[in-house]
Coordinates of C-alpha atoms in Angstrom, one line a residue:
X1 CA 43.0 56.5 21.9
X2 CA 40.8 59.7 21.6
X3 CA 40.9 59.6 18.1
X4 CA 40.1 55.3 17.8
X5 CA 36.9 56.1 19.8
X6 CA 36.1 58.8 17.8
X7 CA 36.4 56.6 14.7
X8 CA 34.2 54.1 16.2
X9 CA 31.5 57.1 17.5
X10 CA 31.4 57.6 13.9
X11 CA 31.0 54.2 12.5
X12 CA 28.2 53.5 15.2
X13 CA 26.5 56.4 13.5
X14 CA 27.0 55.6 10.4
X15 CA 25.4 52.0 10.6
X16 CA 22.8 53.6 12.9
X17 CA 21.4 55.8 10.2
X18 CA 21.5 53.2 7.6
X19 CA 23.8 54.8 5.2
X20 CA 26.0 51.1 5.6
X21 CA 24.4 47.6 5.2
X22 CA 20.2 49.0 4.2
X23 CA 21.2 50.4 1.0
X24 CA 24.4 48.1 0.1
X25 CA 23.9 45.0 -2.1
X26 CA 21.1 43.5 -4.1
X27 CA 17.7 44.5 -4.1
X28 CA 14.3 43.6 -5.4
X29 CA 14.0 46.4 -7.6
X30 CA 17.3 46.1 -9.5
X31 CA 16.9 42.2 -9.8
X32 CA 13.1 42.9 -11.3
X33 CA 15.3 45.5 -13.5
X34 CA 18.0 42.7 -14.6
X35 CA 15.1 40.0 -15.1
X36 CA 13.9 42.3 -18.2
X37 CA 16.8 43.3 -19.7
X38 CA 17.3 39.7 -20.0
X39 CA 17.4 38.1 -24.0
X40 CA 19.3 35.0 -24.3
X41 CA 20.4 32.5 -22.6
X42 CA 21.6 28.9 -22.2
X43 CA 20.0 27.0 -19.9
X44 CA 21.0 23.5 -18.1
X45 CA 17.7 21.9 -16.2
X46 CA 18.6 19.3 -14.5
X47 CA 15.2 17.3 -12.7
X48 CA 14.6 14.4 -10.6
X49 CA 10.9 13.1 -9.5
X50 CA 10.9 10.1 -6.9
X51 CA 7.4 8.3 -6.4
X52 CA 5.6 6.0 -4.6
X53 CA 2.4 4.5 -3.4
X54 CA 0.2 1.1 -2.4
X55 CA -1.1 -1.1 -5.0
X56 CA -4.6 -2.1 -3.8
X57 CA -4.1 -5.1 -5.3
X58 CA -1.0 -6.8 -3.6
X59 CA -1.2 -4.0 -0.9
X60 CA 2.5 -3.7 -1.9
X61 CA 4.1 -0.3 -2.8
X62 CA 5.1 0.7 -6.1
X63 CA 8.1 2.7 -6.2
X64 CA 8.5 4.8 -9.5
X65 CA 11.7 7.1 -10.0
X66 CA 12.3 9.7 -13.1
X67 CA 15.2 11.7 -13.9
X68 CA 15.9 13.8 -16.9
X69 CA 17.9 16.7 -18.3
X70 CA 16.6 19.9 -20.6
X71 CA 19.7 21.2 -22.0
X72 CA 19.4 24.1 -24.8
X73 CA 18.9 27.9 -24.9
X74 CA 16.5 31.1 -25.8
X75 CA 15.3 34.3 -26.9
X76 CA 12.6 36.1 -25.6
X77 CA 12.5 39.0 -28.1
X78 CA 11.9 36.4 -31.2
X79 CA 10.2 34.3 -28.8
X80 CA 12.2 31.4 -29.7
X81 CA 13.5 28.3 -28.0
X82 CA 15.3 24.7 -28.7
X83 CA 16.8 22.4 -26.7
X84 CA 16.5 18.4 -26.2
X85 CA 15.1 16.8 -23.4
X86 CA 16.2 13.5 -22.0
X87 CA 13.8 11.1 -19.3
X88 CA 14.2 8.0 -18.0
X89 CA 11.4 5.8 -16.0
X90 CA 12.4 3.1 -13.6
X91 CA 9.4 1.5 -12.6
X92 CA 8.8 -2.6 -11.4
X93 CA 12.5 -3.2 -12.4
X94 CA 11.9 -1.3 -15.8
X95 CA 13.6 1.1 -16.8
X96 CA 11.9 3.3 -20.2
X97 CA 14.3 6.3 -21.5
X98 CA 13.3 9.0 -24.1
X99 CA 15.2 11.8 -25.7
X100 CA 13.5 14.2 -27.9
X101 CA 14.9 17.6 -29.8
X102 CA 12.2 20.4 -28.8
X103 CA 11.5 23.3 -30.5
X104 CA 9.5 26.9 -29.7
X105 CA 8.1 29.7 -31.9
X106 CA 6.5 31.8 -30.2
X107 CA 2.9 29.8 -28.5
X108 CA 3.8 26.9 -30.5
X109 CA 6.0 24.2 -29.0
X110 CA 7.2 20.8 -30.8
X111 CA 8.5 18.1 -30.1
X112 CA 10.7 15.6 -32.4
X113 CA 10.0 11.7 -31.6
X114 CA 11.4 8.9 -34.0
X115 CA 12.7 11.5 -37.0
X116 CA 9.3 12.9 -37.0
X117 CA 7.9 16.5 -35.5
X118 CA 4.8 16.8 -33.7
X119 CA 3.0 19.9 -32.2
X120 CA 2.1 19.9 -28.3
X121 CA -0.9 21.9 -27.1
X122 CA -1.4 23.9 -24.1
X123 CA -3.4 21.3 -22.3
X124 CA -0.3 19.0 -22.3
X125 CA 2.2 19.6 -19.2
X126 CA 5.4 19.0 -21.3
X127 CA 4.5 22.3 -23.1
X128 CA 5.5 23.8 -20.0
X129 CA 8.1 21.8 -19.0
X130 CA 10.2 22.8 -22.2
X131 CA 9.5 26.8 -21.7
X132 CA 12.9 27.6 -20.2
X133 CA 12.1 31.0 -20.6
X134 CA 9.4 30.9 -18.2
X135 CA 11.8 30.5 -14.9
X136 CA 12.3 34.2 -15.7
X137 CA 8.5 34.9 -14.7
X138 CA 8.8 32.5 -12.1
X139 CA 11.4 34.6 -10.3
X140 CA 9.7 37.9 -11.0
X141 CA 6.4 36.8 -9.7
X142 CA 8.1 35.2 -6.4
X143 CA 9.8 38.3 -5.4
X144 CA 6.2 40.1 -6.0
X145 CA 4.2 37.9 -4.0
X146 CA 6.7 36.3 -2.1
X147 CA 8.5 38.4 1.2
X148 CA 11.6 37.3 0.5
X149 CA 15.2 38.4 2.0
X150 CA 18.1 38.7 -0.2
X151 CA 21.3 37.6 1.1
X152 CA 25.1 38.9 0.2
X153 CA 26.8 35.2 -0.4
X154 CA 31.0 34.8 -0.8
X155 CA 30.3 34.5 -4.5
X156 CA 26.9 36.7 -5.2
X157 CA 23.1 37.3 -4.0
X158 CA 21.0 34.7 -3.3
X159 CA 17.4 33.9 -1.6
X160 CA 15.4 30.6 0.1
X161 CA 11.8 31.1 0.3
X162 CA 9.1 28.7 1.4
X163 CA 6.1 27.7 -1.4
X164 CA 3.3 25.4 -1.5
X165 CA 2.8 23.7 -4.9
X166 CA -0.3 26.1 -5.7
X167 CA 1.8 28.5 -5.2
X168 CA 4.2 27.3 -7.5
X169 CA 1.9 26.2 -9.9
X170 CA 0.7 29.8 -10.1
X171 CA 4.5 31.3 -10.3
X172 CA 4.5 28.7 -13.2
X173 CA 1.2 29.5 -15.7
X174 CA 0.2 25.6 -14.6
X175 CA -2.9 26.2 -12.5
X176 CA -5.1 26.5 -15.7
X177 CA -3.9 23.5 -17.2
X178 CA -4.6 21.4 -13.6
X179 CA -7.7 22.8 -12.6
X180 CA -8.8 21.5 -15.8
X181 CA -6.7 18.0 -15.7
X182 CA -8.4 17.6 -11.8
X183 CA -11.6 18.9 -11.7
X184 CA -14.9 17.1 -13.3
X185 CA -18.2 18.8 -12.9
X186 CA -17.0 21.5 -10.6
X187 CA -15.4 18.9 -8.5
X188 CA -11.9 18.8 -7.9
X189 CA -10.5 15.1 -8.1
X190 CA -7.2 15.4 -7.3
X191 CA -5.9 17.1 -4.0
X192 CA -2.1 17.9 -3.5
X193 CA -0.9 18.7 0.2
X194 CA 2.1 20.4 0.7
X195 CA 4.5 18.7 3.1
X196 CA 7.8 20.9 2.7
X197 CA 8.9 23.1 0.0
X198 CA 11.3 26.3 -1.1
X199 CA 13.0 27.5 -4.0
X200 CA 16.3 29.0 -4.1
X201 CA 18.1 32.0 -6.7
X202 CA 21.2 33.0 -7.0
X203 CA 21.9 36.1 -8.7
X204 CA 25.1 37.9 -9.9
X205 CA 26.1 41.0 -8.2
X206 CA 24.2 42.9 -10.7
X207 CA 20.9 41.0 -10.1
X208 CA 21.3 38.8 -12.9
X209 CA 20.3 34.8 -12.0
X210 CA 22.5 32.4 -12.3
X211 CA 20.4 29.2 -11.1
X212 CA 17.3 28.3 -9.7
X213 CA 16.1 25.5 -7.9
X214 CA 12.9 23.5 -6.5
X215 CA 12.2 21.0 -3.8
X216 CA 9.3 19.7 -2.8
X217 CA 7.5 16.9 -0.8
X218 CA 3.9 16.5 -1.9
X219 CA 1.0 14.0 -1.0
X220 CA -1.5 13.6 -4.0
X221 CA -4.8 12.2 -3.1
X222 CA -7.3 11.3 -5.8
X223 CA -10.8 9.1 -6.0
X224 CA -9.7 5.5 -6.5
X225 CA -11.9 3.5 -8.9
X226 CA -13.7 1.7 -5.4
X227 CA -15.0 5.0 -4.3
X228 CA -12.0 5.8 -1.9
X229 CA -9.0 7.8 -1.2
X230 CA -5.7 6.6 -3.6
X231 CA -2.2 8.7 -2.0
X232 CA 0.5 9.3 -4.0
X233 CA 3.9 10.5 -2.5
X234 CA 5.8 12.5 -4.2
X235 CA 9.4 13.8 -3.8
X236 CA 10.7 16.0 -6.7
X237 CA 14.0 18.4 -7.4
X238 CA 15.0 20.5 -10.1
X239 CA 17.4 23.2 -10.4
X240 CA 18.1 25.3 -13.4
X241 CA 21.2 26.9 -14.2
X242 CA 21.4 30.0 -16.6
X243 CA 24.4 31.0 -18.8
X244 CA 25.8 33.1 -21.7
X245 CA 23.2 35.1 -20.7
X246 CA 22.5 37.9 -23.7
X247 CA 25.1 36.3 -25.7
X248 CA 24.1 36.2 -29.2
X249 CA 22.3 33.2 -30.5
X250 CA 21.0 31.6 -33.3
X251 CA 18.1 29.7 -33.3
X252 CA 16.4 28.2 -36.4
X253 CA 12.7 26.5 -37.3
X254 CA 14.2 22.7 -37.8
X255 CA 13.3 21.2 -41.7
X256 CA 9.6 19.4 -41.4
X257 CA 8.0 21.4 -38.3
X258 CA 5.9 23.2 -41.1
X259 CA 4.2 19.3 -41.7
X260 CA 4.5 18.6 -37.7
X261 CA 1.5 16.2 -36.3
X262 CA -0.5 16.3 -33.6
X263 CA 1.0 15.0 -30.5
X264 CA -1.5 12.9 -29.4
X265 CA -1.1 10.5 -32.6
X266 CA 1.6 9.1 -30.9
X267 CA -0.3 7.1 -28.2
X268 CA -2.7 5.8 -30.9

């Protein structure tokens, strides 16, 4: 008995002075350190984007849903990417699918729609919606702004933290692209309030991510064309899931992206 109690006068002292639990498992630093080592990957994003608001018309609502999948992989040292991206629209009993090959050298994204390749600027929001390697940044900049706790799982790391879609947008590289899309004369247009919304990573024992995933409940408010206040409600869901990560990979500039159009020429 004198020896079980002195076992556990031990163990208390132990814990007490943090040489079990504070400095076992995962911590920011080594997952900032895994994050760039990273090289390649292959990526699986997965998205879906429910919608609705009231049609000042019929003073009905309008209910619009979109789902769609990314699937392809990356290098950040050659700064290349492909992948295809699938979307489909169900709006007023329609339902509108797409399902373009993508393709990423370095700034320059393309897109390939009915055999033909075309170049997306900046300014569009699919040019960041295709950068899978930009998830990476996303996670580095949330565990430097973001207190976050890391927490052993039965099967790896992982951590929940709360975000506002500014915040998000900023993780992201989109706040340039929106300020500019919203704001007119200095005035901002659009306004997004931020009902509910987190994002969750796993990691592997050794920091490494494994997926990453987005929820968030938004209310979009915008100047109708009477002079008042339009809402929007949004609901959207994404989760990214990383694998074969710094596997080799081999990723080549598709024939005709050197005659690629612009991607506007589309919609004309």
């Amino acid at each position: 008995m004198r020896k079980l109690l002195a076992l556990l006068f031990v163990g208390i002292v132990v814990l007490a002075s943090g040489c079990i639990g504070n400095q076992v498992g995962l911590t920011k630093e080594k997952v900032l350190n895994a994050l760039q080592n990273i090289e390649t990957a292959h990526y699986n994003d997965e998205f879906s984007i429910r919608m609705h608001f009231p049609d000042p018309k019929t003073n009905r609502t309008v209910n619009i849903t979109v789902s769609g999948q990314l699937i392809g992989l990356f290098n950040t040292t050659a700064g290349l990417e492909e992948g295809n991206m699938s979307i489909k629209t169900h709006m007023m009993g329609f339902d509108i699918g797409m399902n373009w090959p993508y393709f990423i050298n370095g700034s320059r994204a393309y897109f390939r729609v009915d055999g033909r390749w075309y170049n997306v600027s900046h300014a569009n929001d699919l040019y960041s919606r295709i950068r899978a390697s930009l998830n990476l940044n996303y996670i580095n900049d949330l565990l430097k702004e973001k207190d976050v706790t890391i927490e052993k799982l039965s099967n790896g790391y992982a951590f929940r933290v709360n975000v506002t879609f500014w915040e998000f947008a900023n993780a992201t590289n989109q706040t340039g692209y929106l300020e500019k899309l919203w704001d007119v004369n200095g005035e901002r247009i659009v306004n997004v309030t931020t009902k509910s919304g987190w994002v969750e990573v796993h990691f592997r024992d050794d920091g490494t991510p494994t997926s990453i995933e987005t929820y968030m409940k938004l209310v979009i408010t915008g100047k109708g064309l009477n002079g008042g206040k339009d809402a929007l409600f949004m609901t959207v869901h994404e989760k990214v899931s990383l694998s074969d990560i710094n596997k080799p990979v081999e990723i080549k500039a598709p024939k005709g992206i050197e005659s690629a159009k612009d991607f506007e020429e589309i919609f004309e």
